Amino acid sequence: MDGNGRWAAKRHRPRVYGHRAGARAVRKVVELATEIKLGYLTIYAFSTENWKRPANEVQALLKLLKDYLIKELPELNRENIKVRIIGTQDRLDPSYLTEIHQLAGETAQNTGLNLNIAFNYGGRLEIIEGIKKLFQESKNNPELVDNLTPQTFGNYLYTAGQPDPDLIIRTSGEYRLSNFLLWQSAYAEIYITETLWPDFDKVEFLKAIIDFQGRKRRFGGIESE
Ligand code: IPE
Ligand code: MG
C-alpha cells in the first residue's frame, strides 16, 4: 500500500489523513478478495523501515491498525476471514502486541480468506528470525540443517504453511519491492499501477487480477503445450 502521503498532499491535508483513507481502501480490497474467494491476501501496512518516520506518524499508524481490528472484527468474523499479523515483535510495546494479537486471535477459527497484515514487517529480518529459529531447533536435531531445502526453510518464516504469493500489487508507481516477502516472492508476478493506494478500489483490484490472468508463468521452465 503506497501513496497515502501523496494522496493527502494533493488535498493539502496531513499525511495521517491519507493513511485513514488508505484504511478505507483496505476494507474494499478485503471485501473483493472475499467475493472472489481468494485464498490468501497479504497487505503491507508497516515496515521495519517505517520507524524512521516522524513519531506522530508512527503513532498514528500503530493506532490505525488497532482501530481497524477493533472496528472490522465483527465483519471479518461474519465473512469467515482469518487474520494473522506477520512481522517482528522488535520495538513494539508488549501490551500493544498482546492487544493486536488478541484481536486477530478472535478470527483464528475462521476458514475463509487468510488475511495477513504485514505489520512491523521486513523481509530480511523475517529471514534472519527464521534462521535463528532453525538454529535453536537444530541444537537438538542437527539433521534439520543437513536436510534443509527451500521448501522446508519456508516453514521458519512468518508465512509458514502458506503458498507463495502469485501476484504482488504495488501502488503509486514505485518500481521496487521495499523488503516485502523477499523469500516468498521468488516467482511472483508483479503488477505496478500509478494509482495511489487510497484510490485503489475493487475495479483497480480486478484490473490487476485480469492482467495477472494474461501472464505466462513458466517458473524458470519453458512453455508447455
Ligand atoms: C503508505 O503510503 C505506506 C504506509 C507506511 C502505510 P506512504 O505513507 O508511503 O505514502 P507516500 O509514499 O508518502 O505517498
Ligand atoms: Mg511511500
Coordinates of C-alpha atoms and ligand atoms in Angstrom, one line a residue:
M1 CA 0.0 0.0 0.0
D2 CA 1.8 3.1 -1.2
G3 CA 0.9 6.6 -1.9
N4 CA -1.2 7.6 1.2
G5 CA 1.1 10.6 1.8
R6 CA 0.9 11.9 -1.8
W7 CA -2.8 11.4 -1.8
A8 CA -3.1 13.6 1.3
A9 CA -0.7 16.2 0.0
K10 CA -2.7 16.6 -3.2
R11 CA -5.6 17.6 -0.9
H12 CA -3.4 19.8 1.3
R13 CA -4.1 17.6 4.2
P14 CA -1.8 16.0 6.7
R15 CA -0.3 12.6 5.9
V16 CA -2.3 10.9 8.6
Y17 CA -5.5 11.9 6.6
G18 CA -4.1 9.8 3.7
H19 CA -3.5 6.8 6.0
R20 CA -7.0 6.9 7.2
A21 CA -8.3 6.9 3.6
G22 CA -5.9 4.1 3.0
A23 CA -7.6 2.0 5.7
R24 CA -10.9 2.5 3.9
A25 CA -9.3 1.2 0.7
V26 CA -8.2 -1.9 2.7
R27 CA -11.8 -2.6 3.6
K28 CA -12.9 -2.6 -0.1
V29 CA -10.0 -4.8 -1.2
V30 CA -10.7 -7.3 1.5
E31 CA -14.3 -7.3 0.5
L32 CA -13.5 -8.1 -3.1
A33 CA -11.0 -10.8 -2.0
T34 CA -13.8 -12.5 -0.2
E35 CA -16.2 -12.1 -3.0
I36 CA -13.8 -13.8 -5.5
K37 CA -12.9 -16.4 -2.9
L38 CA -9.2 -15.6 -2.8
G39 CA -7.3 -17.9 -0.6
Y40 CA -4.6 -15.5 0.7
L41 CA -4.2 -11.8 0.8
T42 CA -1.2 -10.0 2.5
I43 CA -1.3 -6.3 3.0
Y44 CA 1.9 -4.4 3.8
A45 CA 0.8 -2.0 6.4
F46 CA 4.0 -1.0 8.3
S47 CA 7.6 -1.9 7.5
T48 CA 10.6 -2.3 9.8
E49 CA 11.9 0.8 8.0
N50 CA 8.8 2.9 8.7
W51 CA 10.1 3.6 12.2
K52 CA 12.3 6.3 10.5
R53 CA 9.1 8.4 10.0
P54 CA 8.2 11.2 12.4
A55 CA 6.9 9.9 15.8
N56 CA 3.4 11.3 15.3
E57 CA 3.1 9.4 12.0
V58 CA 4.4 6.2 13.5
Q59 CA 2.0 6.5 16.4
A60 CA -0.9 7.2 14.0
L61 CA -0.1 4.0 12.0
L62 CA 0.1 1.9 15.2
K63 CA -3.3 3.3 16.3
L64 CA -4.8 2.8 12.9
L65 CA -4.0 -1.0 12.9
K66 CA -5.6 -1.4 16.3
D67 CA -8.6 0.7 15.3
Y68 CA -9.0 -1.3 12.1
L69 CA -9.0 -4.6 14.0
I70 CA -11.5 -3.4 16.6
K71 CA -13.8 -1.8 14.1
E72 CA -13.7 -4.6 11.5
L73 CA -13.7 -7.6 13.8
P74 CA -17.5 -8.3 13.6
E75 CA -17.4 -8.0 9.8
L76 CA -14.2 -10.1 9.5
N77 CA -15.9 -12.9 11.5
R78 CA -19.1 -12.6 9.5
E79 CA -17.1 -13.1 6.3
N80 CA -15.2 -16.0 7.8
I81 CA -11.8 -14.2 7.4
K82 CA -8.8 -15.4 9.4
V83 CA -6.4 -12.6 10.3
R84 CA -2.8 -13.1 11.0
I85 CA -0.4 -10.3 11.9
I86 CA 3.0 -11.0 10.5
G87 CA 6.2 -9.2 11.4
T88 CA 8.7 -8.8 14.2
Q89 CA 8.0 -8.0 17.8
D90 CA 11.0 -5.7 17.9
R91 CA 10.3 -2.2 19.2
L92 CA 6.6 -2.8 19.7
D93 CA 5.2 -2.2 23.2
P94 CA 4.3 -5.7 24.7
S95 CA 0.9 -4.6 25.8
Y96 CA 0.2 -3.3 22.3
L97 CA 1.4 -6.6 20.8
T98 CA -0.8 -8.6 23.2
E99 CA -3.8 -6.5 22.2
I100 CA -3.4 -6.7 18.4
H101 CA -2.7 -10.4 18.5
Q102 CA -5.6 -11.0 20.8
L103 CA -7.9 -9.2 18.3
A104 CA -6.5 -11.2 15.4
G105 CA -6.9 -14.3 17.5
E106 CA -10.6 -13.8 17.6
T107 CA -10.7 -14.8 13.9
A108 CA -8.5 -17.9 14.4
Q109 CA -11.3 -20.4 13.9
N110 CA -12.3 -18.9 10.5
T111 CA -11.8 -20.9 7.4
G112 CA -12.3 -18.4 4.6
L113 CA -9.9 -15.8 3.3
N114 CA -6.5 -15.8 5.0
L115 CA -5.7 -12.2 5.6
N116 CA -2.1 -11.5 6.6
I117 CA -1.4 -8.0 7.8
A118 CA 2.3 -7.4 7.5
F119 CA 3.0 -5.0 10.3
N120 CA 6.4 -4.2 11.6
Y121 CA 7.4 -6.4 8.8
G122 CA 10.7 -6.6 6.9
G123 CA 11.7 -9.4 4.5
R124 CA 15.3 -9.5 5.5
L125 CA 14.5 -9.6 9.2
E126 CA 12.0 -12.4 8.6
I127 CA 14.7 -14.5 7.0
I128 CA 17.1 -13.8 9.9
E129 CA 14.5 -14.6 12.5
G130 CA 13.8 -17.8 10.6
I131 CA 17.5 -18.7 10.6
K132 CA 17.7 -18.1 14.4
K133 CA 14.6 -20.3 15.0
L134 CA 16.1 -23.0 12.8
F135 CA 19.5 -22.7 14.7
Q136 CA 17.7 -23.1 18.0
E137 CA 15.8 -26.2 16.9
S138 CA 18.8 -27.7 15.3
K139 CA 20.7 -27.8 18.6
N140 CA 18.7 -30.9 19.5
N141 CA 18.2 -32.0 15.9
P142 CA 21.2 -31.3 13.6
E143 CA 19.5 -33.1 10.7
L144 CA 17.2 -30.1 10.3
V145 CA 20.1 -28.1 8.9
D146 CA 21.6 -31.0 6.8
N147 CA 18.2 -31.7 5.2
L148 CA 17.3 -28.0 4.7
T149 CA 15.7 -27.2 1.4
P150 CA 14.0 -24.1 0.0
Q151 CA 10.7 -25.8 0.8
T152 CA 11.5 -26.7 4.4
F153 CA 13.1 -23.3 5.1
G154 CA 9.7 -21.7 4.3
N155 CA 8.4 -23.3 7.5
Y156 CA 10.6 -20.9 9.5
L157 CA 9.1 -17.8 8.0
Y158 CA 6.1 -15.9 9.3
T159 CA 4.1 -17.3 6.4
A160 CA 4.8 -20.9 7.3
G161 CA 2.3 -23.3 5.7
Q162 CA 1.1 -20.7 3.3
P163 CA 1.6 -20.8 -0.5
D164 CA 3.9 -18.3 -2.1
P165 CA 2.2 -15.2 -3.5
D166 CA 1.1 -15.4 -7.1
L167 CA 0.7 -11.7 -7.6
I168 CA 2.3 -8.6 -5.9
I169 CA 0.5 -5.4 -6.5
R170 CA 2.4 -2.2 -6.0
T171 CA 0.6 1.1 -6.0
S172 CA 1.7 4.7 -6.6
G173 CA 4.1 3.9 -9.5
E174 CA 7.1 2.8 -7.4
Y175 CA 9.2 0.1 -9.1
R176 CA 10.6 -1.8 -6.1
L177 CA 9.7 -4.5 -3.5
S178 CA 10.7 -2.4 -0.4
N179 CA 11.7 -5.5 1.6
F180 CA 8.3 -7.2 1.1
L181 CA 8.1 -11.0 1.1
L182 CA 11.6 -11.3 -0.3
W183 CA 11.8 -15.1 0.1
Q184 CA 8.3 -15.8 -0.9
S185 CA 8.2 -13.5 -4.0
A186 CA 10.8 -15.5 -6.0
Y187 CA 8.3 -16.3 -8.8
A188 CA 5.5 -13.8 -8.0
E189 CA 4.1 -11.8 -10.9
I190 CA 4.4 -8.1 -10.2
Y191 CA 1.8 -5.5 -11.1
I192 CA 2.5 -1.8 -10.7
T193 CA -0.1 0.8 -11.0
E194 CA 0.2 4.6 -10.8
T195 CA -3.0 4.7 -8.7
L196 CA -2.3 6.0 -5.2
W197 CA -3.4 3.5 -2.5
P198 CA -6.4 5.4 -1.1
D199 CA -7.8 5.4 -4.7
F200 CA -7.2 1.7 -5.1
D201 CA -10.7 0.1 -5.2
K202 CA -12.4 -3.1 -6.4
V203 CA -12.2 -2.1 -10.1
E204 CA -8.4 -1.4 -9.7
F205 CA -8.0 -4.8 -7.9
L206 CA -9.9 -6.6 -10.7
K207 CA -7.7 -4.8 -13.4
A208 CA -4.7 -6.2 -11.6
I209 CA -6.1 -9.7 -11.5
I210 CA -7.1 -9.6 -15.2
D211 CA -3.6 -8.5 -16.1
F212 CA -2.3 -11.4 -14.0
Q213 CA -4.5 -13.9 -15.8
G214 CA -2.8 -12.9 -19.0
R215 CA 0.7 -13.6 -17.7
K216 CA 2.6 -16.7 -18.9
R217 CA 4.1 -18.3 -15.9
R218 CA 7.0 -20.6 -16.6
F219 CA 8.7 -20.7 -13.2
G220 CA 12.1 -21.0 -15.0
G221 CA 10.9 -23.7 -17.3
I222 CA 9.7 -23.4 -20.8
E223 CA 6.2 -23.0 -22.0
S224 CA 4.2 -26.3 -22.0
E225 CA 1.5 -27.2 -24.5
Ligands
IPE1 C1 1.5 4.3 2.8 O1 1.9 5.3 1.9 C2 2.6 3.4 3.3 C3 2.5 3.1 4.7 C4 3.5 3.1 5.5 C5 1.2 2.7 5.3 P1 3.1 6.4 2.2 O2 2.9 6.9 3.5 O3 4.4 5.7 1.9 O4 2.7 7.4 1.1 P2 3.7 8.3 0.2 O5 4.7 7.4 -0.4 O6 4.4 9.3 1.1 O7 2.8 8.9 -0.8
MG2 MG 5.6 5.6 0.3

